[in-house]
Short mmCIF file of C-alpha atoms in Angstrom, two decimals:
data_model
loop_
_atom_site.label_atom_id
_atom_site.label_comp_id
_atom_site.label_asym_id
_atom_site.label_seq_id
_atom_site.Cartn_x
_atom_site.Cartn_y
_atom_site.Cartn_z
CA MET Z 1 5.91 -10.81 -11.06
CA ALA Z 2 4.51 -7.26 -10.99
CA VAL Z 3 5.66 -6.70 -7.44
CA GLY Z 4 9.03 -8.15 -8.35
CA LEU Z 5 9.45 -5.52 -11.02
CA SER Z 6 8.52 -2.89 -8.50
CA GLY Z 7 11.08 -4.26 -6.04
CA PHE Z 8 13.74 -4.15 -8.76
CA ALA Z 9 12.75 -0.55 -9.53
CA PHE Z 10 13.06 0.33 -5.83
CA GLY Z 11 16.55 -1.19 -5.63
CA VAL Z 12 17.68 0.82 -8.66
CA THR Z 13 16.05 4.04 -7.42
CA SER Z 14 17.42 3.69 -3.91
CA ALA Z 15 20.95 3.06 -5.14
CA GLY Z 16 20.59 6.00 -7.56
CA SER Z 17 19.54 8.20 -4.62
CA GLY Z 18 22.83 7.60 -2.84
CA LEU Z 19 21.87 4.83 -0.40
CA THR Z 20 24.32 2.00 0.08
CA LEU Z 21 23.54 -1.61 -0.77
CA LEU Z 22 23.10 -2.40 2.92
CA GLN Z 23 20.78 0.56 3.53
CA THR Z 24 18.68 -0.34 0.49
CA CYS Z 25 18.30 -3.97 1.52
CA ALA Z 26 17.58 -3.00 5.13
CA LEU Z 27 14.69 -0.84 4.00
CA SER Z 28 13.06 -3.75 2.23
CA LEU Z 29 13.74 -6.21 5.02
CA LEU Z 30 12.54 -3.99 7.89
CA VAL Z 31 10.01 -1.59 6.33
CA PHE Z 32 8.50 -3.79 3.59
CA THR Z 33 5.92 -1.35 2.31
CA GLY Z 34 6.74 -0.21 -1.18
CA ALA Z 35 5.04 3.19 -1.27
CA SER Z 36 6.77 4.31 1.91
CA GLN Z 37 10.14 3.08 0.66
CA PHE Z 38 9.74 4.89 -2.64
CA ALA Z 39 8.64 8.05 -0.78
CA LEU Z 40 11.72 7.90 1.45
CA VAL Z 41 14.31 7.52 -1.31
CA GLY Z 42 12.42 9.98 -3.50
CA ALA Z 43 12.56 12.66 -0.83
CA LEU Z 44 16.26 11.99 -0.26
CA ALA Z 45 16.95 12.16 -4.00
CA ALA Z 46 15.16 15.51 -4.13
CA GLY Z 47 17.45 16.91 -1.47
CA GLY Z 48 15.18 16.49 1.54
CA GLY Z 49 16.58 15.83 5.00
CA PRO Z 50 16.40 12.34 6.54
CA PHE Z 51 13.77 13.33 9.13
CA THR Z 52 11.53 14.97 6.49
CA ALA Z 53 11.89 11.90 4.25
CA ALA Z 54 11.13 9.56 7.14
CA ALA Z 55 8.07 11.60 8.08
CA GLY Z 56 6.62 11.33 4.56
CA ALA Z 57 7.28 7.60 4.53
CA PHE Z 58 5.59 7.26 7.94
CA PHE Z 59 2.45 9.06 6.79
CA LEU Z 60 2.17 6.76 3.78
CA GLY Z 61 2.66 3.72 6.02
CA VAL Z 62 -0.21 4.74 8.31
CA ARG Z 63 -2.68 3.14 5.91
CA ASN Z 64 -1.33 -0.27 6.91
CA ALA Z 65 -2.66 0.33 10.43
CA PHE Z 66 -6.18 0.52 9.00
CA TYR Z 67 -5.56 -2.69 7.05
CA GLY Z 68 -4.39 -4.27 10.30
CA LEU Z 69 -7.59 -3.34 12.14
CA ARG Z 70 -9.69 -5.11 9.50
CA LEU Z 71 -7.37 -8.08 9.11
CA SER Z 72 -7.17 -8.59 12.87
CA GLN Z 73 -10.90 -9.30 12.91
CA LEU Z 74 -10.88 -11.38 9.76
CA LEU Z 75 -7.86 -13.59 10.49
CA ALA Z 76 -8.25 -13.84 14.28
CA LEU Z 77 -4.64 -14.94 14.71
CA PRO Z 78 -3.21 -15.96 18.11
CA ARG Z 79 -1.73 -13.03 20.05
CA ALA Z 80 1.76 -14.51 19.93
CA VAL Z 81 1.63 -14.56 16.14
CA ARG Z 82 0.22 -11.09 15.51
CA PRO Z 83 3.48 -9.07 15.93
CA PHE Z 84 5.11 -11.26 13.24
CA ALA Z 85 2.05 -11.16 10.95
CA ALA Z 86 2.01 -7.35 11.22
CA GLN Z 87 5.21 -7.23 9.15
CA TRP Z 88 3.22 -8.65 6.20
CA VAL Z 89 0.25 -6.24 6.43
CA ILE Z 90 0.48 -4.48 3.10
CA ASP Z 91 -1.79 -3.58 0.17
CA GLU Z 92 -1.48 -6.98 -1.55
CA THR Z 93 -1.99 -9.21 1.51
CA ALA Z 94 -5.00 -7.16 2.56
CA ALA Z 95 -6.54 -7.34 -0.91
CA VAL Z 96 -6.04 -11.10 -1.23
CA SER Z 97 -7.24 -11.87 2.30
CA LEU Z 98 -10.39 -9.73 2.09
CA ALA Z 99 -11.33 -11.38 -1.20
CA GLN Z 100 -11.54 -14.88 0.33
CA PRO Z 101 -14.89 -16.46 1.29
CA THR Z 102 -13.82 -18.12 4.54
CA ARG Z 103 -11.46 -17.41 7.46
CA ARG Z 104 -9.36 -20.44 6.58
CA ALA Z 105 -8.97 -19.25 2.99
CA ALA Z 106 -8.20 -15.73 4.21
CA ARG Z 107 -5.42 -17.03 6.46
CA LEU Z 108 -4.00 -19.12 3.65
CA GLY Z 109 -4.14 -16.22 1.24
CA PHE Z 110 -2.45 -13.94 3.77
CA VAL Z 111 0.42 -16.35 4.46
CA VAL Z 112 1.03 -17.34 0.86
CA THR Z 113 0.86 -13.75 -0.41
CA GLY Z 114 2.94 -12.36 2.47
CA LEU Z 115 5.69 -14.99 2.28
CA SER Z 116 6.02 -15.00 -1.51
CA LEU Z 117 6.03 -11.21 -1.79
CA TYR Z 118 8.42 -10.75 1.09
CA VAL Z 119 10.96 -13.13 -0.42
CA LEU Z 120 10.57 -11.79 -3.96
CA TRP Z 121 10.55 -8.14 -2.92
CA ASN Z 122 13.80 -8.49 -1.02
CA LEU Z 123 15.44 -10.58 -3.72
CA THR Z 124 14.54 -8.12 -6.47
CA THR Z 125 15.57 -5.16 -4.27
CA LEU Z 126 19.02 -6.72 -4.00
CA LEU Z 127 19.22 -7.36 -7.72
CA GLY Z 128 18.10 -3.82 -8.53
CA ALA Z 129 20.65 -2.28 -6.18
CA LEU Z 130 23.41 -4.42 -7.66
CA GLY Z 131 22.40 -3.60 -11.21
CA ALA Z 132 21.83 0.13 -10.72
CA GLU Z 133 25.14 1.14 -12.26
CA ALA Z 134 24.53 -0.91 -15.39
CA ILE Z 135 21.08 0.62 -15.97
CA GLY Z 136 22.15 4.25 -15.68
CA ASP Z 137 19.51 7.00 -15.41
CA THR Z 138 16.44 5.52 -13.74
CA ASP Z 139 14.17 8.38 -14.85
CA ALA Z 140 14.98 7.60 -18.48
CA TRP Z 141 13.62 4.07 -18.00
CA GLY Z 142 10.46 5.29 -16.24
CA LEU Z 143 11.08 3.03 -13.26
CA ASP Z 144 9.77 5.71 -10.89
CA ALA Z 145 6.26 4.84 -12.14
CA ALA Z 146 6.52 1.13 -11.23
CA GLY Z 147 5.18 1.55 -7.68
CA PRO Z 148 2.03 3.51 -8.59
CA ALA Z 149 1.42 1.15 -11.53
CA VAL Z 150 1.38 -1.87 -9.22
CA PHE Z 151 -1.01 -0.18 -6.83
CA LEU Z 152 -3.41 0.77 -9.65
CA ALA Z 153 -3.31 -2.80 -10.95
CA LEU Z 154 -4.43 -4.04 -7.54
CA LEU Z 155 -7.06 -1.33 -7.07
CA ALA Z 156 -8.81 -1.36 -10.42
CA PRO Z 157 -10.49 -4.79 -10.13
CA MET Z 158 -11.91 -3.83 -6.73
CA LEU Z 159 -13.89 -0.83 -8.09
CA ARG Z 160 -17.08 -2.74 -8.88
CA THR Z 161 -19.81 -0.37 -7.59
CA GLY Z 162 -20.66 3.24 -8.18
CA THR Z 163 -19.81 4.08 -4.57
CA GLU Z 164 -16.34 2.56 -4.84
CA ARG Z 165 -15.64 4.37 -8.10
CA THR Z 166 -16.82 7.66 -6.57
CA VAL Z 167 -14.56 7.23 -3.58
CA ALA Z 168 -11.60 6.49 -5.85
CA GLY Z 169 -12.30 9.50 -8.03
CA LEU Z 170 -12.64 11.86 -5.06
CA ALA Z 171 -9.47 10.47 -3.50
CA VAL Z 172 -7.56 11.15 -6.70
CA LEU Z 173 -8.83 14.74 -6.82
CA LEU Z 174 -7.91 15.34 -3.16
CA GLY Z 175 -4.48 13.74 -3.49
CA LEU Z 176 -3.45 15.55 -6.67
CA GLY Z 177 -5.05 18.84 -5.67
CA LEU Z 178 -3.26 18.99 -2.31
CA LEU Z 179 0.07 17.63 -3.53
CA PRO Z 180 1.53 21.09 -4.32
CA VAL Z 181 0.55 22.66 -1.01
CA LEU Z 182 1.02 19.95 1.68
CA PRO Z 183 4.13 18.08 2.85
CA ALA Z 184 4.96 14.73 1.31
CA GLY Z 185 2.71 11.96 2.55
CA VAL Z 186 -0.02 14.22 3.97
CA PRO Z 187 -2.14 14.39 0.71
CA VAL Z 188 -2.46 10.61 0.82
CA LEU Z 189 -3.88 10.72 4.33
CA VAL Z 190 -6.31 13.52 3.39
CA ALA Z 191 -7.41 11.52 0.36
CA ALA Z 192 -8.45 8.75 2.72
CA LEU Z 193 -11.24 11.02 3.91
CA ALA Z 194 -12.96 10.42 0.57
CA ALA Z 195 -14.44 7.14 1.82
CA PRO Z 196 -16.27 8.47 4.90
CA ALA Z 197 -17.31 11.60 2.98
CA VAL Z 198 -18.92 9.62 0.14
CA LEU Z 199 -20.58 7.13 2.53
CA TRP Z 200 -21.97 10.00 4.63
CA ALA Z 201 -23.37 11.70 1.52
CA ARG Z 202 -24.97 8.44 0.32
CA GLY Z 203 -26.41 7.82 3.79
CA ARG Z 204 -28.02 11.24 3.83
CA ARG Z 205 -29.42 10.75 0.35
CA GLY Z 206 -30.74 7.31 1.27
CA GLY Z 207 -32.31 8.70 4.45
CA ALA Z 208 -33.96 11.47 2.53
CA ARG Z 209 -35.45 8.99 0.11
CA GLY Z 210 -36.50 6.72 2.98
CA ASP Z 211 -34.92 3.64 1.46
CA VAL Z 212 -31.52 1.92 1.51
CA THR Z 213 -30.10 0.16 -1.54
CA GLU Z 214 -28.08 -3.03 -1.48
CA GLU Z 215 -24.99 -1.00 -2.50
CA ASP Z 216 -25.45 1.28 0.54
CA ARG Z 217 -25.46 -1.78 2.78
#
Protein backbone atom coordinates (compact mmCIF):
# COMPACT_ATOMS: atom_id res chain seq x y z
CA MET A 1 0.00 0.00 0.00
CA ALA A 2 2.84 2.38 0.80
CA VAL A 3 4.53 1.74 -2.53
CA GLY A 4 1.19 2.14 -4.26
CA LEU A 5 0.85 5.63 -2.81
CA SER A 6 4.35 6.40 -4.03
CA GLY A 7 3.47 5.14 -7.51
CA PHE A 8 0.38 7.34 -7.55
CA ALA A 9 2.53 10.29 -6.49
CA PHE A 10 4.97 9.54 -9.31
CA GLY A 11 2.18 9.45 -11.87
CA VAL A 12 0.88 12.81 -10.68
CA THR A 13 4.35 14.36 -10.51
CA SER A 14 5.36 13.07 -13.93
CA ALA A 15 2.20 14.36 -15.58
CA GLY A 16 2.66 17.69 -13.81
CA SER A 17 6.22 17.87 -15.16
CA GLY A 18 4.94 17.80 -18.73
CA LEU A 19 5.38 14.12 -19.62
CA THR A 20 2.61 12.44 -21.56
CA LEU A 21 0.59 9.53 -20.25
CA LEU A 22 2.52 7.13 -22.48
CA GLN A 23 5.91 8.49 -21.36
CA THR A 24 4.90 8.29 -17.70
CA CYS A 25 3.71 4.70 -17.96
CA ALA A 26 6.76 3.69 -20.02
CA LEU A 27 9.05 4.94 -17.25
CA SER A 28 7.35 2.71 -14.69
CA LEU A 29 7.19 -0.29 -17.00
CA LEU A 30 10.80 -0.12 -18.23
CA VAL A 31 12.74 1.64 -15.46
CA PHE A 32 10.83 0.45 -12.37
CA THR A 33 12.98 2.07 -9.73
CA GLY A 34 11.12 4.83 -7.97
CA ALA A 35 14.00 7.05 -6.85
CA SER A 36 15.42 7.23 -10.37
CA GLN A 37 12.00 7.96 -11.83
CA PHE A 38 11.35 10.77 -9.34
CA ALA A 39 14.84 12.17 -10.02
CA LEU A 40 14.21 12.20 -13.76
CA VAL A 41 10.86 13.99 -13.67
CA GLY A 42 12.08 16.31 -10.90
CA ALA A 43 15.04 17.43 -13.00
CA LEU A 44 12.80 17.95 -16.03
CA ALA A 45 10.33 19.95 -13.94
CA ALA A 46 13.20 22.14 -12.70
CA GLY A 47 14.15 22.98 -16.27
CA GLY A 48 17.01 20.51 -16.71
CA GLY A 49 17.80 18.98 -20.08
CA PRO A 50 16.85 15.38 -20.87
CA PHE A 51 20.46 14.16 -20.81
CA THR A 52 21.18 15.81 -17.45
CA ALA A 53 17.96 14.38 -16.02
CA ALA A 54 18.77 10.91 -17.36
CA ALA A 55 22.30 11.08 -15.91
CA GLY A 56 20.97 11.86 -12.43
CA ALA A 57 18.47 9.02 -12.68
CA PHE A 58 21.24 6.67 -13.82
CA PHE A 59 23.46 7.53 -10.86
CA LEU A 60 20.61 6.80 -8.45
CA GLY A 61 19.93 3.52 -10.22
CA VAL A 62 23.51 2.33 -9.80
CA ARG A 63 22.70 1.17 -6.28
CA ASN A 64 20.57 -1.60 -7.78
CA ALA A 65 23.72 -3.10 -9.30
CA PHE A 66 25.10 -3.60 -5.78
CA TYR A 67 21.83 -5.20 -4.71
CA GLY A 68 22.13 -7.47 -7.74
CA LEU A 69 25.58 -8.66 -6.76
CA ARG A 70 24.34 -9.73 -3.34
CA LEU A 71 21.07 -11.21 -4.58
CA SER A 72 22.85 -13.15 -7.31
CA GLN A 73 24.70 -15.11 -4.63
CA LEU A 74 21.68 -15.46 -2.36
CA LEU A 75 19.07 -16.51 -4.93
CA ALA A 76 21.37 -18.49 -7.26
CA LEU A 77 18.86 -18.29 -10.11
CA PRO A 78 19.40 -20.09 -13.45
CA ARG A 79 21.29 -17.98 -15.99
CA ALA A 80 18.31 -17.88 -18.35
CA VAL A 81 16.14 -16.34 -15.61
CA ARG A 82 18.58 -13.71 -14.34
CA PRO A 83 17.99 -11.05 -17.06
CA PHE A 84 14.27 -11.10 -16.27
CA ALA A 85 14.82 -11.14 -12.50
CA ALA A 86 17.12 -8.12 -12.83
CA GLN A 87 14.08 -5.98 -13.68
CA TRP A 88 12.78 -6.59 -10.15
CA VAL A 89 16.02 -5.80 -8.28
CA ILE A 90 14.93 -2.79 -6.22
CA ASP A 91 15.10 -1.64 -2.60
CA GLU A 92 12.03 -3.59 -1.48
CA THR A 93 12.84 -6.93 -3.11
CA ALA A 94 16.40 -6.75 -1.81
CA ALA A 95 15.22 -5.97 1.73
CA VAL A 96 12.63 -8.78 1.78
CA SER A 97 14.95 -11.37 0.22
CA LEU A 98 17.88 -10.63 2.53
CA ALA A 99 15.63 -10.92 5.57
CA GLN A 100 14.69 -14.55 4.84
CA PRO A 101 16.35 -17.47 6.66
CA THR A 102 16.67 -19.86 3.70
CA ARG A 103 17.34 -19.69 -0.04
CA ARG A 104 13.88 -21.06 -0.83
CA ALA A 105 12.24 -18.40 1.34
CA ALA A 106 14.46 -15.72 -0.23
CA ARG A 107 13.40 -16.76 -3.72
CA LEU A 108 9.75 -16.78 -2.70
CA GLY A 109 10.08 -13.38 -1.06
CA PHE A 110 11.79 -11.98 -4.14
CA VAL A 111 9.14 -13.25 -6.56
CA VAL A 112 6.12 -12.28 -4.45
CA THR A 113 7.51 -8.84 -3.64
CA GLY A 114 8.72 -8.16 -7.18
CA LEU A 115 5.51 -9.27 -8.89
CA SER A 116 3.11 -7.55 -6.50
CA LEU A 117 5.04 -4.28 -6.50
CA TYR A 118 5.56 -4.27 -10.27
CA VAL A 119 1.83 -4.68 -10.91
CA LEU A 120 0.78 -2.21 -8.22
CA TRP A 121 3.44 0.38 -9.11
CA ASN A 122 2.40 0.44 -12.76
CA LEU A 123 -1.31 0.47 -11.96
CA THR A 124 -1.00 3.37 -9.52
CA THR A 125 1.30 5.23 -11.93
CA LEU A 126 -1.46 5.05 -14.52
CA LEU A 127 -4.08 6.20 -12.03
CA GLY A 128 -1.89 9.07 -10.85
CA ALA A 129 -1.19 10.27 -14.38
CA LEU A 130 -4.88 10.13 -15.25
CA GLY A 131 -5.89 11.98 -12.07
CA ALA A 132 -3.17 14.65 -12.19
CA GLU A 133 -5.47 17.33 -13.55
CA ALA A 134 -8.06 16.74 -10.84
CA ILE A 135 -5.49 17.02 -8.03
CA GLY A 136 -3.93 20.27 -9.19
CA ASP A 137 -0.67 21.51 -7.62
CA THR A 138 1.30 18.44 -6.49
CA ASP A 139 3.59 20.49 -4.24
CA ALA A 140 0.60 21.69 -2.24
CA TRP A 141 -0.29 18.08 -1.44
CA GLY A 142 3.28 17.19 -0.45
CA LEU A 143 3.39 14.25 -2.86
CA ASP A 144 7.03 14.97 -3.69
CA ALA A 145 7.90 13.53 -0.26
CA ALA A 146 6.21 10.18 -0.90
CA GLY A 147 9.28 8.51 -2.42
CA PRO A 148 11.72 9.39 0.39
CA ALA A 149 9.08 8.47 2.99
CA VAL A 150 8.73 4.97 1.55
CA PHE A 151 12.50 4.50 1.53
CA LEU A 152 12.82 5.61 5.16
CA ALA A 153 10.01 3.25 6.17
CA LEU A 154 11.98 0.37 4.66
CA LEU A 155 15.31 1.45 6.08
CA ALA A 156 14.40 2.26 9.68
CA PRO A 157 13.65 -1.31 10.86
CA MET A 158 17.01 -2.49 9.48
CA LEU A 159 19.08 -0.14 11.68
CA ARG A 160 19.47 -2.53 14.60
CA THR A 161 23.13 -2.11 15.57
CA GLY A 162 25.32 0.84 16.41
CA THR A 163 27.37 0.28 13.26
CA GLU A 164 24.29 0.38 11.02
CA ARG A 165 23.02 3.55 12.69
CA THR A 166 26.45 5.18 12.35
CA VAL A 167 26.57 4.32 8.65
CA ALA A 168 23.08 5.76 8.13
CA GLY A 169 23.93 8.97 10.00
CA LEU A 170 27.16 9.51 8.08
CA ALA A 171 25.41 8.82 4.78
CA VAL A 172 22.80 11.46 5.61
CA LEU A 173 25.49 14.02 6.41
CA LEU A 174 27.38 13.28 3.19
CA GLY A 175 24.26 13.33 1.03
CA LEU A 176 22.83 16.55 2.43
CA GLY A 177 26.18 18.29 2.71
CA LEU A 178 27.15 17.61 -0.90
CA LEU A 179 23.71 18.21 -2.37
CA PRO A 180 24.28 21.94 -3.07
CA VAL A 181 27.69 21.46 -4.73
CA LEU A 182 27.45 18.24 -6.79
CA PRO A 183 25.23 17.31 -9.76
CA ALA A 184 21.96 15.50 -9.12
CA GLY A 185 22.47 11.85 -8.23
CA VAL A 186 26.16 12.13 -7.34
CA PRO A 187 25.66 12.90 -3.59
CA VAL A 188 23.80 9.59 -3.25
CA LEU A 189 26.76 7.69 -4.68
CA VAL A 190 29.21 9.53 -2.43
CA ALA A 191 26.98 8.78 0.57
CA ALA A 192 27.41 5.08 -0.19
CA LEU A 193 31.05 5.47 0.89
CA ALA A 194 29.79 5.79 4.47
CA ALA A 195 29.56 2.00 4.80
CA PRO A 196 33.19 1.12 3.94
CA ALA A 197 34.44 4.15 5.87
CA VAL A 198 32.66 3.14 9.09
CA LEU A 199 33.63 -0.52 8.73
CA TRP A 200 37.28 0.45 8.13
CA ALA A 201 37.25 2.68 11.22
CA ARG A 202 35.72 -0.06 13.36
CA GLY A 203 38.20 -2.58 12.01
CA ARG A 204 41.12 -0.37 12.97
CA ARG A 205 39.66 0.23 16.42
CA GLY A 206 39.05 -3.49 16.91
CA GLY A 207 42.59 -4.27 15.75
CA ALA A 208 44.03 -1.74 18.14
CA ARG A 209 42.11 -3.31 21.02
CA GLY A 210 43.15 -6.77 19.90
CA ASP A 211 39.59 -8.12 19.95
CA VAL A 212 36.67 -8.34 17.55
CA THR A 213 33.07 -7.97 18.73
CA GLU A 214 30.10 -9.90 17.40
CA GLU A 215 28.83 -6.70 15.79
CA ASP A 216 32.13 -6.27 13.91
CA ARG A 217 31.70 -9.75 12.51
